[in-house]
Amino acid sequence: MSPSMAAETACYPSNALPSARDPFSNASFVNGNLIASYAAATTNGGGVNAGSSKHLSTSNGLLSTTYSNGSSVPAATPPSTPSLQGVVTPPPHIFSNGSSFPNPIATKGPTSSAINGSSNTSNIKISSMSNSHGQASQSNGTLSSMTQPEVTAPQRPSLWFEEDLGESLRWSFGLKRILHTGVSKYQDIALLDTEPFGKVLTLDGRMQSAQIDEWVYHECLVHPALLLHQGPRSIFIAGGGEGSTARECLLHKSVRKVVMCDIDEEVVKFCSAHLEVNKVAFESSKLELVINDAKAELKRREERFDVIIGDLADPLEWGPCYTLYSQGFYQNVVKPRLNPNGIFVTQAGPAGVLSHREVFTSIYNTLKSVFTYVVAYSAHVPSYCDVWGWVVASDQPLMSQMSSDELDRRIVQRIKGGQLRYLDGPTLYASTILNRTVRESLENEKHVYTEESARFVYGHGRIPNSATH
């Protein structure tokens, strides 16, 4: 234990800390930072007031203390709730299982609890109360009626990942374990084994892709553009360090060369070592891997490409990618590097009813100012907790010149294996039929994305070290 941790823990009863056997009991990853939460309990002799959940968090190697009341000062001790004999009852809306439902719980062994302003270190048994209809009843802050036989509740995950999606919105899911972590000069990297989504890659505490549904995102990003092209042979990927976009491109029989250009060598090395699903792509002789800024690389090259794909991180205010969503980048860098009849496609951020105006409509309108034909489409990606958007653009007609049946024929003829997991002709056409709210926003959008008037996806607020230098 570090000296700073030892100094912090001195304020707590020893039984209020996670056990040495399970150092992450009651812990969370909040925006990529490990949070260890300890229930602050009082005894008759004083100490930290009950009702103040104290959090010890590590950020950039520093330990900080925060209370659940948003202050550095613990909340005043609330009046205790009377308990029925032999049973500890939680105050209203606060249950020991972390839920708003009083699931019956049985605990064994020494336990520390901050329930009703008391501290218990003996064997505590928390049971639900039920009335004659089998339902828990509550009156004036107390639970009443007969005690039912003890039932052990299912065990909840003790380790959680949390990502801020907005000022007052947080996305959270249970973790099994932390598989790998790394740090580059651009961002923090983590590979997590999660309960609902399998292996998950996060960068700077933000979800990038999940094993259970990454193929939905990557099929939607890659295949519409390649299928709409008459016969793509050369592909340039801006970003895409995890290798999934290259994997999907290499499914096309006509493709002869895929250039994947990512600025972060550590991410590429990390993903090639730990994401087994993309091993074949990284080993393909058709893949040319370049570590460079995508804008600089496209400017440097003299060759042109049939398709250019923007598989970039979201435009965050402190991130390295937001300039690659600008009108200047599309007009002066991307378009000159496309072959005649070439196609550009980019991921365009959240496209849900409540989130589409963050950047989706702006990116669409910006591409309309550069290309003749522009199509926006979307799909639900469960691990992103939202509908996601993409925009494809060209100076040649796109969807209007091709039927759903023709797209299906191209999939059979061009794709290795003759089919995709998510996309087919009808699905692709359906993805372009956006709901009325989003359609009207696209039609009415006037903003053009420039470096001086950039819009951003909500970030978690942590400024990467690289942005401070």
Short mmCIF file of N, CA and C in Angstrom, two decimals, residues 8-108:
data_model
loop_
_atom_site.label_atom_id
_atom_site.label_comp_id
_atom_site.label_asym_id
_atom_site.label_seq_id
_atom_site.Cartn_x
_atom_site.Cartn_y
_atom_site.Cartn_z
N GLU A 8 -4.93 7.77 3.87
CA GLU A 8 -6.38 7.87 3.68
C GLU A 8 -7.11 6.84 4.50
N THR A 9 -6.63 5.61 4.45
CA THR A 9 -7.37 4.53 5.07
C THR A 9 -7.33 4.59 6.58
N ALA A 10 -6.45 5.41 7.13
CA ALA A 10 -6.37 5.50 8.58
C ALA A 10 -7.65 6.04 9.19
N CYS A 11 -8.46 6.75 8.40
CA CYS A 11 -9.69 7.33 8.90
C CYS A 11 -10.82 6.32 9.02
N TYR A 12 -10.63 5.11 8.50
CA TYR A 12 -11.72 4.16 8.40
C TYR A 12 -11.48 2.97 9.34
N PRO A 13 -12.57 2.39 9.81
CA PRO A 13 -12.41 1.11 10.49
C PRO A 13 -11.85 0.09 9.51
N SER A 14 -11.01 -0.80 9.96
CA SER A 14 -10.35 -1.73 9.05
C SER A 14 -11.35 -2.56 8.28
N ASN A 15 -12.50 -2.86 8.87
CA ASN A 15 -13.46 -3.71 8.17
C ASN A 15 -14.26 -2.95 7.13
N ALA A 16 -14.02 -1.64 6.95
CA ALA A 16 -14.73 -0.87 5.92
C ALA A 16 -13.98 -0.87 4.61
N LEU A 17 -12.80 -1.50 4.58
CA LEU A 17 -11.99 -1.51 3.36
C LEU A 17 -12.15 -2.84 2.65
N PRO A 18 -11.91 -2.86 1.33
CA PRO A 18 -11.96 -4.14 0.62
C PRO A 18 -10.93 -5.10 1.19
N SER A 19 -11.26 -6.36 1.16
CA SER A 19 -10.35 -7.35 1.71
C SER A 19 -9.12 -7.49 0.84
N ALA A 20 -8.05 -7.95 1.43
CA ALA A 20 -6.82 -8.14 0.67
C ALA A 20 -7.01 -9.19 -0.42
N ARG A 21 -7.89 -10.12 -0.17
CA ARG A 21 -8.14 -11.17 -1.16
C ARG A 21 -8.88 -10.62 -2.37
N ASP A 22 -9.70 -9.61 -2.19
CA ASP A 22 -10.49 -9.03 -3.28
C ASP A 22 -10.31 -7.52 -3.28
N PRO A 23 -9.19 -7.02 -3.79
CA PRO A 23 -8.90 -5.58 -3.70
C PRO A 23 -9.84 -4.72 -4.50
N PHE A 24 -10.60 -5.32 -5.44
CA PHE A 24 -11.50 -4.53 -6.26
C PHE A 24 -12.95 -4.71 -5.85
N SER A 25 -13.20 -5.27 -4.65
CA SER A 25 -14.59 -5.41 -4.24
C SER A 25 -15.19 -4.02 -4.10
N ASN A 26 -16.37 -3.85 -4.69
CA ASN A 26 -17.07 -2.56 -4.67
C ASN A 26 -16.22 -1.48 -5.33
N ALA A 27 -15.79 -1.76 -6.59
CA ALA A 27 -14.97 -0.80 -7.33
C ALA A 27 -15.59 -0.54 -8.68
N SER A 28 -15.22 0.58 -9.31
CA SER A 28 -15.75 0.94 -10.61
C SER A 28 -14.67 1.57 -11.46
N PHE A 29 -14.81 1.41 -12.78
CA PHE A 29 -14.05 2.21 -13.71
C PHE A 29 -14.96 3.34 -14.14
N VAL A 30 -14.62 4.58 -13.81
CA VAL A 30 -15.39 5.74 -14.23
C VAL A 30 -14.56 6.49 -15.25
N ASN A 31 -15.03 6.46 -16.51
CA ASN A 31 -14.30 7.09 -17.60
C ASN A 31 -12.86 6.60 -17.66
N GLY A 32 -12.70 5.30 -17.43
CA GLY A 32 -11.37 4.70 -17.55
C GLY A 32 -10.55 4.80 -16.29
N ASN A 33 -11.03 5.48 -15.24
CA ASN A 33 -10.30 5.59 -13.99
C ASN A 33 -10.88 4.64 -12.96
N LEU A 34 -10.03 3.96 -12.22
CA LEU A 34 -10.48 3.00 -11.22
C LEU A 34 -10.96 3.73 -9.97
N ILE A 35 -12.19 3.46 -9.57
CA ILE A 35 -12.78 4.09 -8.40
C ILE A 35 -13.03 3.01 -7.35
N ALA A 36 -12.48 3.16 -6.16
CA ALA A 36 -12.76 2.25 -5.06
C ALA A 36 -13.69 2.95 -4.09
N SER A 37 -14.88 2.40 -3.88
CA SER A 37 -15.88 3.06 -3.05
C SER A 37 -15.95 2.38 -1.70
N TYR A 38 -15.92 3.16 -0.65
CA TYR A 38 -16.00 2.62 0.69
C TYR A 38 -17.18 3.27 1.41
N ALA A 39 -18.03 2.47 2.04
CA ALA A 39 -19.13 3.02 2.81
C ALA A 39 -18.58 3.60 4.09
N ALA A 40 -18.78 4.88 4.30
CA ALA A 40 -18.31 5.55 5.51
C ALA A 40 -19.29 5.30 6.63
N ALA A 41 -18.85 4.70 7.70
CA ALA A 41 -19.75 4.32 8.78
C ALA A 41 -19.36 5.01 10.07
N THR A 42 -20.34 5.26 10.93
CA THR A 42 -20.06 5.87 12.22
C THR A 42 -20.35 4.88 13.33
N THR A 43 -19.70 5.09 14.41
CA THR A 43 -20.01 4.37 15.62
C THR A 43 -20.47 5.40 16.63
N ASN A 44 -20.85 4.94 17.79
CA ASN A 44 -21.29 5.89 18.82
C ASN A 44 -20.17 6.83 19.21
N GLY A 45 -18.93 6.43 18.92
CA GLY A 45 -17.81 7.25 19.28
C GLY A 45 -17.47 8.31 18.26
N GLY A 46 -18.22 8.41 17.18
CA GLY A 46 -17.95 9.45 16.17
C GLY A 46 -17.32 8.84 14.94
N GLY A 47 -16.64 9.69 14.15
CA GLY A 47 -16.02 9.23 12.90
C GLY A 47 -16.69 9.92 11.73
N VAL A 48 -16.58 9.34 10.54
CA VAL A 48 -17.19 9.91 9.35
C VAL A 48 -18.68 9.70 9.39
N ASN A 49 -19.44 10.73 9.05
CA ASN A 49 -20.89 10.64 9.15
C ASN A 49 -21.44 9.62 8.19
N ALA A 50 -22.42 8.85 8.63
CA ALA A 50 -23.14 7.97 7.73
C ALA A 50 -23.93 8.82 6.76
N GLY A 51 -24.25 8.23 5.63
CA GLY A 51 -24.97 8.98 4.62
C GLY A 51 -24.05 9.66 3.64
N SER A 52 -22.73 9.65 3.91
CA SER A 52 -21.75 10.20 2.98
C SER A 52 -20.94 9.04 2.44
N SER A 53 -21.20 8.65 1.20
CA SER A 53 -20.40 7.62 0.57
C SER A 53 -19.10 8.23 0.11
N LYS A 54 -18.01 7.75 0.64
CA LYS A 54 -16.71 8.35 0.34
C LYS A 54 -16.02 7.55 -0.75
N HIS A 55 -15.50 8.23 -1.76
CA HIS A 55 -14.86 7.57 -2.89
C HIS A 55 -13.39 7.93 -2.93
N LEU A 56 -12.56 6.94 -3.02
CA LEU A 56 -11.14 7.15 -3.24
C LEU A 56 -10.86 6.85 -4.69
N SER A 57 -10.45 7.83 -5.47
CA SER A 57 -10.26 7.62 -6.90
C SER A 57 -8.84 7.89 -7.29
N THR A 58 -8.37 7.13 -8.28
CA THR A 58 -7.05 7.36 -8.82
C THR A 58 -7.18 8.00 -10.18
N SER A 59 -6.49 9.09 -10.40
CA SER A 59 -6.48 9.77 -11.68
C SER A 59 -5.08 10.30 -11.92
N ASN A 60 -4.47 9.80 -13.00
CA ASN A 60 -3.09 10.19 -13.30
C ASN A 60 -2.15 9.90 -12.12
N GLY A 61 -2.47 8.81 -11.40
CA GLY A 61 -1.60 8.38 -10.31
C GLY A 61 -1.81 9.12 -9.01
N LEU A 62 -2.78 10.05 -8.96
CA LEU A 62 -3.02 10.81 -7.74
C LEU A 62 -4.29 10.33 -7.07
N LEU A 63 -4.30 10.34 -5.76
CA LEU A 63 -5.44 9.89 -4.99
C LEU A 63 -6.27 11.08 -4.58
N SER A 64 -7.56 11.04 -4.83
CA SER A 64 -8.43 12.15 -4.44
C SER A 64 -9.62 11.61 -3.69
N THR A 65 -10.25 12.48 -2.89
CA THR A 65 -11.38 12.09 -2.05
C THR A 65 -12.59 12.90 -2.41
N THR A 66 -13.72 12.22 -2.62
CA THR A 66 -14.97 12.90 -2.94
C THR A 66 -16.10 12.24 -2.17
N TYR A 67 -17.06 13.03 -1.72
CA TYR A 67 -18.23 12.48 -1.05
C TYR A 67 -19.42 12.53 -1.99
N SER A 68 -20.40 11.65 -1.74
CA SER A 68 -21.54 11.55 -2.64
C SER A 68 -22.41 12.78 -2.64
N ASN A 69 -22.23 13.66 -1.67
CA ASN A 69 -23.01 14.90 -1.67
C ASN A 69 -22.38 15.97 -2.54
N GLY A 70 -21.31 15.62 -3.30
CA GLY A 70 -20.67 16.56 -4.21
C GLY A 70 -19.70 17.50 -3.52
N SER A 71 -19.46 17.29 -2.22
CA SER A 71 -18.62 18.20 -1.45
C SER A 71 -17.41 17.44 -0.92
N SER A 72 -16.43 18.20 -0.48
CA SER A 72 -15.30 17.58 0.20
C SER A 72 -15.59 17.38 1.68
N VAL A 73 -16.81 17.78 2.09
CA VAL A 73 -17.22 17.65 3.50
C VAL A 73 -18.33 16.63 3.56
N PRO A 74 -18.25 15.62 4.42
CA PRO A 74 -19.29 14.61 4.49
C PRO A 74 -20.63 15.21 4.93
N ALA A 75 -21.70 14.57 4.48
CA ALA A 75 -23.04 15.05 4.82
C ALA A 75 -23.33 14.83 6.31
N ALA A 76 -24.27 15.60 6.81
CA ALA A 76 -24.68 15.43 8.19
C ALA A 76 -25.32 14.08 8.38
N THR A 77 -25.20 13.53 9.57
CA THR A 77 -25.77 12.22 9.84
C THR A 77 -27.29 12.29 9.81
N PRO A 78 -27.95 11.49 8.95
CA PRO A 78 -29.41 11.51 8.90
C PRO A 78 -30.00 10.78 10.09
N PRO A 79 -31.24 11.07 10.39
CA PRO A 79 -31.87 10.32 11.49
C PRO A 79 -31.96 8.86 11.13
N SER A 80 -31.70 8.02 12.11
CA SER A 80 -31.71 6.59 11.84
C SER A 80 -33.15 6.10 11.70
N THR A 81 -33.30 5.05 10.90
CA THR A 81 -34.62 4.44 10.70
C THR A 81 -34.77 3.28 11.66
N PRO A 82 -35.85 3.24 12.41
CA PRO A 82 -36.02 2.13 13.36
C PRO A 82 -36.00 0.80 12.65
N SER A 83 -35.42 -0.20 13.28
CA SER A 83 -35.34 -1.53 12.70
C SER A 83 -36.29 -2.46 13.42
N LEU A 84 -36.83 -3.41 12.67
CA LEU A 84 -37.57 -4.48 13.31
C LEU A 84 -36.57 -5.40 14.02
N GLN A 85 -37.04 -6.09 14.98
CA GLN A 85 -36.14 -6.88 15.81
C GLN A 85 -35.38 -7.90 14.96
N GLY A 86 -34.07 -7.88 15.09
CA GLY A 86 -33.24 -8.86 14.40
C GLY A 86 -33.01 -8.57 12.95
N VAL A 87 -33.53 -7.44 12.43
CA VAL A 87 -33.41 -7.16 11.00
C VAL A 87 -32.92 -5.74 10.81
N VAL A 88 -31.94 -5.54 9.95
CA VAL A 88 -31.48 -4.21 9.61
C VAL A 88 -32.25 -3.76 8.38
N THR A 89 -32.92 -2.59 8.46
CA THR A 89 -33.73 -2.12 7.33
C THR A 89 -33.11 -0.88 6.72
N PRO A 90 -32.96 -0.88 5.39
CA PRO A 90 -32.38 0.29 4.72
C PRO A 90 -33.34 1.46 4.76
N PRO A 91 -32.83 2.70 4.72
CA PRO A 91 -33.70 3.85 4.58
C PRO A 91 -34.34 3.85 3.19
N PRO A 92 -35.35 4.71 2.95
CA PRO A 92 -36.07 4.68 1.68
C PRO A 92 -35.14 4.84 0.49
N HIS A 93 -35.34 4.01 -0.52
CA HIS A 93 -34.67 4.08 -1.82
C HIS A 93 -33.19 3.74 -1.77
N ILE A 94 -32.68 3.27 -0.63
CA ILE A 94 -31.27 2.89 -0.57
C ILE A 94 -31.21 1.45 -0.09
N PHE A 95 -30.80 0.55 -0.97
CA PHE A 95 -30.75 -0.86 -0.62
C PHE A 95 -29.33 -1.37 -0.81
N SER A 96 -28.98 -2.33 0.00
CA SER A 96 -27.60 -2.78 0.00
C SER A 96 -27.20 -3.47 -1.29
N ASN A 97 -28.17 -3.85 -2.13
CA ASN A 97 -27.81 -4.47 -3.41
C ASN A 97 -27.56 -3.45 -4.51
N GLY A 98 -27.55 -2.17 -4.18
CA GLY A 98 -27.29 -1.13 -5.18
C GLY A 98 -28.47 -0.84 -6.06
N SER A 99 -29.64 -1.41 -5.76
CA SER A 99 -30.82 -1.26 -6.60
C SER A 99 -31.87 -0.43 -5.89
N SER A 100 -32.87 0.00 -6.67
CA SER A 100 -34.00 0.68 -6.06
C SER A 100 -35.07 -0.31 -5.62
N PHE A 101 -34.79 -1.61 -5.76
CA PHE A 101 -35.72 -2.64 -5.34
C PHE A 101 -35.14 -3.39 -4.15
N PRO A 102 -35.94 -3.64 -3.13
CA PRO A 102 -35.41 -4.29 -1.93
C PRO A 102 -35.27 -5.79 -2.10
N ASN A 103 -34.36 -6.24 -2.97
CA ASN A 103 -34.16 -7.66 -3.14
C ASN A 103 -33.66 -8.27 -1.84
N PRO A 104 -34.18 -9.43 -1.47
CA PRO A 104 -33.70 -10.06 -0.24
C PRO A 104 -32.26 -10.47 -0.38
N ILE A 105 -31.48 -10.22 0.66
CA ILE A 105 -30.05 -10.50 0.62
C ILE A 105 -29.65 -11.16 1.93
N ALA A 106 -28.83 -12.15 1.84
CA ALA A 106 -28.24 -12.75 3.03
C ALA A 106 -26.74 -12.59 2.93
N THR A 107 -26.12 -12.05 3.95
CA THR A 107 -24.66 -11.90 3.96
C THR A 107 -24.09 -12.68 5.11
N LYS A 108 -22.90 -13.20 4.90
CA LYS A 108 -22.26 -13.99 5.93
C LYS A 108 -20.85 -13.48 6.15
#
